[in-house]
Coordinates of C-alpha atoms in Angstrom, one line a residue:
X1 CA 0.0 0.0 0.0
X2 CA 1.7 3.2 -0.8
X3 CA 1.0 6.4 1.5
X4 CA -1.2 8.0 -1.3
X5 CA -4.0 4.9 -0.1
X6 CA -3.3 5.8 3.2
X7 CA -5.3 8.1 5.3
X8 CA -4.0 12.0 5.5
X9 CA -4.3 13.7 8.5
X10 CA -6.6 16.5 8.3
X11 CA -3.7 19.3 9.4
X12 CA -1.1 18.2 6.6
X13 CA -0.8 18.2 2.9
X14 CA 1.3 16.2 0.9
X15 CA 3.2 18.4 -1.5
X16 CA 3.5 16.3 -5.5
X17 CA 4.5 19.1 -7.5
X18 CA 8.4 20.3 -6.4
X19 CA 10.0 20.2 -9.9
X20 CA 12.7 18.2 -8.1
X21 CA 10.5 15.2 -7.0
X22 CA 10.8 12.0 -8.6
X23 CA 8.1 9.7 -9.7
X24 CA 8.9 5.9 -9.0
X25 CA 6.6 2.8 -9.4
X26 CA 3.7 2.7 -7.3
X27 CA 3.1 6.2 -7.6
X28 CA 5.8 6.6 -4.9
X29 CA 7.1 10.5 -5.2
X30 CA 10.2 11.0 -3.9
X31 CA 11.0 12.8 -0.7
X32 CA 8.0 13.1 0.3
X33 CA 6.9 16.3 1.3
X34 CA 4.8 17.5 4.1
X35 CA 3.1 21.2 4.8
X36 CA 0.7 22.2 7.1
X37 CA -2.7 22.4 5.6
X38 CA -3.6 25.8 5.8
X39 CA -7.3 25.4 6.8
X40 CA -6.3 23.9 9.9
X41 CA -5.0 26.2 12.9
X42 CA -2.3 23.6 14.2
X43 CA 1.6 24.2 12.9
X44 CA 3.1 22.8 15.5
X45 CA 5.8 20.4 14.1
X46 CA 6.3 18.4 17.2
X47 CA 2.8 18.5 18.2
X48 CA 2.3 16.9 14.9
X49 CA 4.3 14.4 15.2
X50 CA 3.0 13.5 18.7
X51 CA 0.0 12.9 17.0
X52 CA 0.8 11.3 14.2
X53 CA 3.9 8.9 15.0
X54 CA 2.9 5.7 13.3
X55 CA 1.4 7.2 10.3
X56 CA 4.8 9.7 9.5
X57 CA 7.1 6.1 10.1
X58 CA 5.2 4.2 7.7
X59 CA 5.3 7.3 5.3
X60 CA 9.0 7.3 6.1
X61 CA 9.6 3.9 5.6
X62 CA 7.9 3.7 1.9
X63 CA 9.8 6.7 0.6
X64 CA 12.9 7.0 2.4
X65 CA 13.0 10.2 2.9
X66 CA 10.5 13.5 4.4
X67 CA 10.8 17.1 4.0
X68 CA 8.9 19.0 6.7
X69 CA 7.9 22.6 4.9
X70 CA 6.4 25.4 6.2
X71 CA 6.1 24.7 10.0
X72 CA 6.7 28.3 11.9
X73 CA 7.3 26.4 15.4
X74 CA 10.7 25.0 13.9
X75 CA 12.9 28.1 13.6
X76 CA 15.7 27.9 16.0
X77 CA 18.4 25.2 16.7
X78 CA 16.5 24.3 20.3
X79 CA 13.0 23.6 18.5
X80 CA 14.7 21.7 15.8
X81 CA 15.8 19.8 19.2
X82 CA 12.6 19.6 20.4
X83 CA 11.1 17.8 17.1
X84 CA 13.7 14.8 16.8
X85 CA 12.9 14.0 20.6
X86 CA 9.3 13.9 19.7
X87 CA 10.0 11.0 17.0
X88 CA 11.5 9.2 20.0
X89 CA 15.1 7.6 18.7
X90 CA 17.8 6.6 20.2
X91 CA 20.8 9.0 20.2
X92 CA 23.4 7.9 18.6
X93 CA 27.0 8.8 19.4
X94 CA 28.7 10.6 16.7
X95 CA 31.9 8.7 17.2
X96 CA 34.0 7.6 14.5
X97 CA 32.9 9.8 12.0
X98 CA 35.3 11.3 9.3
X99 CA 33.3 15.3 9.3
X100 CA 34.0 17.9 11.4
X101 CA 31.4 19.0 13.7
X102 CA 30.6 21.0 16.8
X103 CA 27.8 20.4 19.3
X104 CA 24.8 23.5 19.2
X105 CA 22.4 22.4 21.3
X106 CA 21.2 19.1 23.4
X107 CA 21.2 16.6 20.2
X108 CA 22.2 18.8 17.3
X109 CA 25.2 19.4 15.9
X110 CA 26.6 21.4 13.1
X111 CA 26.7 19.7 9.3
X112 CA 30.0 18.8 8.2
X113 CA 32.3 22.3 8.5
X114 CA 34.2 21.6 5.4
X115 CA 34.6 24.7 3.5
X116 CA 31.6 26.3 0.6
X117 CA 33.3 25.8 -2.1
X118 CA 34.1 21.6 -1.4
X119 CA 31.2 19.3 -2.4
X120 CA 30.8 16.2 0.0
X121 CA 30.3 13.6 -2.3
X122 CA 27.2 10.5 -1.8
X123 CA 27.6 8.6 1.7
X124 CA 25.3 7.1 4.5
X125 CA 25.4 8.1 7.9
X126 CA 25.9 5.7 10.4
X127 CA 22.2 5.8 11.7
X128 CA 19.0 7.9 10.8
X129 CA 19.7 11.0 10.0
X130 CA 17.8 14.4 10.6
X131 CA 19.0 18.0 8.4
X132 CA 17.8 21.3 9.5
X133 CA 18.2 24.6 7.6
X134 CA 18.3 27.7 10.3
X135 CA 19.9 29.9 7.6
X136 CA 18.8 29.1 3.5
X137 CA 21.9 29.2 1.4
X138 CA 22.7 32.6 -0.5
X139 CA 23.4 30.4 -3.9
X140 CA 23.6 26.4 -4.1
X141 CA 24.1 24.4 -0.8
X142 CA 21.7 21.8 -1.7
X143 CA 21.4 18.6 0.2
X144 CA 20.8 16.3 -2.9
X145 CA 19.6 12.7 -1.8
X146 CA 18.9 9.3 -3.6
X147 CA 17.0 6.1 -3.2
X148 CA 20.0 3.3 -2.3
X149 CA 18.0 0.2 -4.0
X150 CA 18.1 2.3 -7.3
X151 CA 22.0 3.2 -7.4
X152 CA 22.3 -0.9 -6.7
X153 CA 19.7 -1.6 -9.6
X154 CA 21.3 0.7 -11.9
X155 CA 24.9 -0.5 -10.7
X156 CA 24.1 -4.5 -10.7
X157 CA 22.5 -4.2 -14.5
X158 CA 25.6 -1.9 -16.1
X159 CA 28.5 -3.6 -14.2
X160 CA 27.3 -7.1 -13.0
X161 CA 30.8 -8.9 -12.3
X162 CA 32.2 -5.4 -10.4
X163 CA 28.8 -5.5 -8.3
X164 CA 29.2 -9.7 -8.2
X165 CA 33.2 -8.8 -6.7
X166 CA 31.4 -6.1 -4.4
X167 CA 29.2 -8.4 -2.8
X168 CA 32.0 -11.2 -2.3
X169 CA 34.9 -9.2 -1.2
X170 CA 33.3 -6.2 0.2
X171 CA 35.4 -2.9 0.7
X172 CA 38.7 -1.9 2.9
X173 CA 38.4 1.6 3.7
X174 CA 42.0 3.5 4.9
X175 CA 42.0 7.3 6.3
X176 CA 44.9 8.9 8.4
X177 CA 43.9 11.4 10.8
X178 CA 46.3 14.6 12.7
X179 CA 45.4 14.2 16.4
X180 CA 43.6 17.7 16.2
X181 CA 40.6 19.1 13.8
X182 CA 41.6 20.5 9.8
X183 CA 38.6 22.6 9.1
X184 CA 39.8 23.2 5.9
X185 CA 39.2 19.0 5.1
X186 CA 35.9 17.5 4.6
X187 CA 37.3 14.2 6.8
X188 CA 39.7 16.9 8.8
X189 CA 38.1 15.6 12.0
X190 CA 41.3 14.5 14.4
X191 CA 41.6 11.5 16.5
X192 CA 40.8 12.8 19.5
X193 CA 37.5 14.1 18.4
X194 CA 36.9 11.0 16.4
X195 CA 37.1 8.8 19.3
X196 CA 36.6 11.5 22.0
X197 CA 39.5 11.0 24.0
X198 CA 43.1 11.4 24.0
X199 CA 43.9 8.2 25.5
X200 CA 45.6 5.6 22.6
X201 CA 44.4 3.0 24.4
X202 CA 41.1 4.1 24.9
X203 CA 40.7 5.1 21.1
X204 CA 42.0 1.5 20.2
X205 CA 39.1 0.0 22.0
X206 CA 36.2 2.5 20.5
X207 CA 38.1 1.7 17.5
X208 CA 37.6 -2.1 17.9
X209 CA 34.2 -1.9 18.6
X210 CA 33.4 0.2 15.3
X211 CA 35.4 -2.4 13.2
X212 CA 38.2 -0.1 13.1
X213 CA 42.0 -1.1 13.7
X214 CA 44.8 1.7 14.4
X215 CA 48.2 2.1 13.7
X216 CA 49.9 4.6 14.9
X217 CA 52.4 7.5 13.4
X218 CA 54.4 10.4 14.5
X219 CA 51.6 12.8 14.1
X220 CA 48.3 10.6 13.7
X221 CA 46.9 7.7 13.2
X222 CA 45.9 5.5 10.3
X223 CA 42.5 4.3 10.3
X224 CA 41.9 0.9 8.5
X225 CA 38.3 -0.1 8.3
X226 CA 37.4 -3.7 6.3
X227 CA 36.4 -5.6 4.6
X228 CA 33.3 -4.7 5.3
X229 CA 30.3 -5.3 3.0
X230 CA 29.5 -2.6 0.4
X231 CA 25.8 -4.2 -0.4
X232 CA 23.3 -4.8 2.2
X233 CA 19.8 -6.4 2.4
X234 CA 16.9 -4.5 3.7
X235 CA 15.2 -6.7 5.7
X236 CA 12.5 -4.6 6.5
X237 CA 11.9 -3.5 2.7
X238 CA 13.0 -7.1 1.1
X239 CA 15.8 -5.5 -1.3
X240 CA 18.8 -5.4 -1.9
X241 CA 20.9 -1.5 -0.8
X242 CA 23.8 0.4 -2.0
X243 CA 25.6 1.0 1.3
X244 CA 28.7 1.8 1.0
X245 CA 31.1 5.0 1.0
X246 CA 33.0 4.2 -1.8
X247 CA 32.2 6.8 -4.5
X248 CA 32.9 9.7 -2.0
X249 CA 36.5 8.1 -0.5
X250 CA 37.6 7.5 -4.0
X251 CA 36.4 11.1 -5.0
X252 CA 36.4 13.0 -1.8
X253 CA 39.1 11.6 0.8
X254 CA 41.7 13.8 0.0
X255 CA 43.5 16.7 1.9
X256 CA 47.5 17.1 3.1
X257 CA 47.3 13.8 4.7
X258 CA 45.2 11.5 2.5
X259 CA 45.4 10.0 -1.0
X260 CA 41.3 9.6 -2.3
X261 CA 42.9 6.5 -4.8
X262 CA 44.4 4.8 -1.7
X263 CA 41.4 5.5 0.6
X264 CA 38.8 2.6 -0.7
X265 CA 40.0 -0.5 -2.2
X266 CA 38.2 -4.3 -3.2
X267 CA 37.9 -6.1 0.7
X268 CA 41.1 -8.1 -1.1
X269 CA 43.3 -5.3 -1.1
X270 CA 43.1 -4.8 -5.1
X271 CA 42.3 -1.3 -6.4
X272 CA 39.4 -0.2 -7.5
X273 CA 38.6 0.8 -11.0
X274 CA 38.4 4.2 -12.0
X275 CA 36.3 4.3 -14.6
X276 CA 33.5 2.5 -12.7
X277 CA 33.8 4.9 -9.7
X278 CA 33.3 7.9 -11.8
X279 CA 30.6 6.5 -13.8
X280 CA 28.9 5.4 -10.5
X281 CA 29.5 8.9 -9.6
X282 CA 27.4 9.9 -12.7
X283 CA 25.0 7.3 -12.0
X284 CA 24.2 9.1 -8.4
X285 CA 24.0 12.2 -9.8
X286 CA 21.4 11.5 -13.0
X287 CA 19.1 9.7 -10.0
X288 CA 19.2 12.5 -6.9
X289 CA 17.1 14.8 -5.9
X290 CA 18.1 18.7 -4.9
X291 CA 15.5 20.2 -3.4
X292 CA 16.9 24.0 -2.6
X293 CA 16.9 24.5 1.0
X294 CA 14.2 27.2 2.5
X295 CA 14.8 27.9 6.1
X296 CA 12.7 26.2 8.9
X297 CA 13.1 23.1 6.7
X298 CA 13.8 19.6 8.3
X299 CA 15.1 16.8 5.9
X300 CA 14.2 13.4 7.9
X301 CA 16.4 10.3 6.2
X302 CA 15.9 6.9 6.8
X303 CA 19.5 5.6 6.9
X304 CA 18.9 2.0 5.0
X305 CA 17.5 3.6 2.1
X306 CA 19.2 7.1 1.3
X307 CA 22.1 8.1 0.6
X308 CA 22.9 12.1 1.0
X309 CA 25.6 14.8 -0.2
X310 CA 26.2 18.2 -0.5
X311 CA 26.5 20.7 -2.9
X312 CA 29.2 23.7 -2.6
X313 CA 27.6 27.5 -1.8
X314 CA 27.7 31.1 -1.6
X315 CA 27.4 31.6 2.2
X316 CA 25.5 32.2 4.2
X317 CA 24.5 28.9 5.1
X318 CA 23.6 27.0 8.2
X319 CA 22.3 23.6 8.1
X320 CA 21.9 21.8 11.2
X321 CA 21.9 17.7 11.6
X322 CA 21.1 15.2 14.5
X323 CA 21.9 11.0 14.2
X324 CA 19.9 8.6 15.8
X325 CA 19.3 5.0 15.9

């Protein structure tokens, strides 16, 4: 049953007509996108969601992906707060992560700091994933998004025996970190803030648990992550996902420190081919969506089934995230 057969509460409206949505099978539109009817008194984003909890998961889990439009109660970093507590996840720990980011308020952090004029190429988070835009981009800045099972579809039916090696040997990801922040990286995020601590030992064992192992330099640490699998099955959706990070190591790891070619390879240590990471790049592109941000927007993700990046800006620009289970 797709959300169009289900019942729409009274006080929203489903949005169809963005030039940016995509129509799948089903009649599926993707993000879906939600507004506050304006007959109805109540824009109260959280109250909303109080209200409304199963039926906003279940539109969540058959598109992927919601943008929340229009709601004047979300304005500030604190009320964007205040709406991912009312879905109710778990926090997750942003530990291990590559990006830079700085706590603003309770469970929201800052986007990735890297500087306007970098893109951050395609990537999953590690959990579910919330965006919220308390400043709307001067130019550009657009958080483009795409459906994982497609990327895999498209991937598995133009290279079948790279997918086929994929799914056998998985992916070894390698990233050497300074022990303190580079702002000026998109994966500039130290050691210590990775692992928050500046204990080796301690950071060995958060390592561990992450899949991680460390080894040690004068100045840093290298990271080596793998094999681990680079196609997953949604259980929940009965498909097949493109999860994996490879596209944006081999295009996006690089800064004083690391080497983008060296960053992913095959799970058995053989190098990737280039031609198929750009064209997968291509692939991503031709099959996002870029919806331009407006502010008082919040971008809900489900993790399994979207994959995100971002487009470089014109500042200003202030785009506020939170991870949960």
């Amino acid at each position: 049953m797709t959300i169009l057969k289900l019942t729409i509460p009274e006080n929203l409206v489903l949005e169809t007509h963005l030039p940016q949505q995509k129509t799948y099978k089903d009649h599926v539109v993707f993000p879906t996108v939600i507004t506050p009817n304006k007959k109805s008194n109540n824009n109260d984003l959280k109250q909303i969601i109080n209200d409304h909890k199963p039926w906003l998961e279940s539109v969540l889990h058959e598109t992927g992906a919601i943008l929340f439009r229009g709601f004047s109660s979300v304005l500030s970093a604190s009320e964007f707060n205040d709406v991912v507590e009312a879905f109710g996840f778990e926090e997750l720990p942003y530990v291990g992560g590559a990006a830079p980011r700085t706590n603003v308020v309770g469970r929201v952090f800052t986007s990735n700091e890297s500087p306007p004029d970098q893109k951050i190429p395609f990537h999953h988070e590690m959990a579910q994933v919330f965006f919220f835009c308390e400043v709307e981009p001067k130019i550009g800045g657009e958080t483009p998004i795409v459906l994982s099972h497609v990327i895999y579809d498209k991937m598995k039916q133009k290279y079948p025996e790279f997918v086929d090696r994929l799914e056998e040997h998985g992916l070894i990801y390698t990233r050497v970190l300074g022990e303190g922040d580079d702002p000026s990286s998109p994966i500039g995020r130290g050691w210590v803030s990775t692992f928050m601590t500046k204990d080796k030992a301690v950071a060995e064992e958060r390592a561990a648990k992450l899949g991680m192992t460390l080894e040690w330099t004068d100045d840093g640490v290298k990271t080596v992550m793998g094999p681990i699998p680079a196609i997953k099955f949604d259980e929940t959706r009965q498909r097949k996902i493109w999860f994996n990070s490879m596209v944006a190591a081999y295009t996006g790891w690089e800064d004083a420190r690391n080497d983008p070619v060296k960053a992913v390879t095959f799970g058995d240590g053989t190098p990737l081919p280039a031609h198929v990471i750009h064209d997968c790049l291509k692939i991503l592109e031709e099959e996002s969506v870029a919806i331009p941000w407006q502010k008082g927007d919040v971008l809900l993700l489900d993790n399994l089934a979207v994959l995100h990046a971002r487009r470089a800006f014109e500042p200003p620009r202030r785009v506020l995230a939170s991870l949960c289970k």
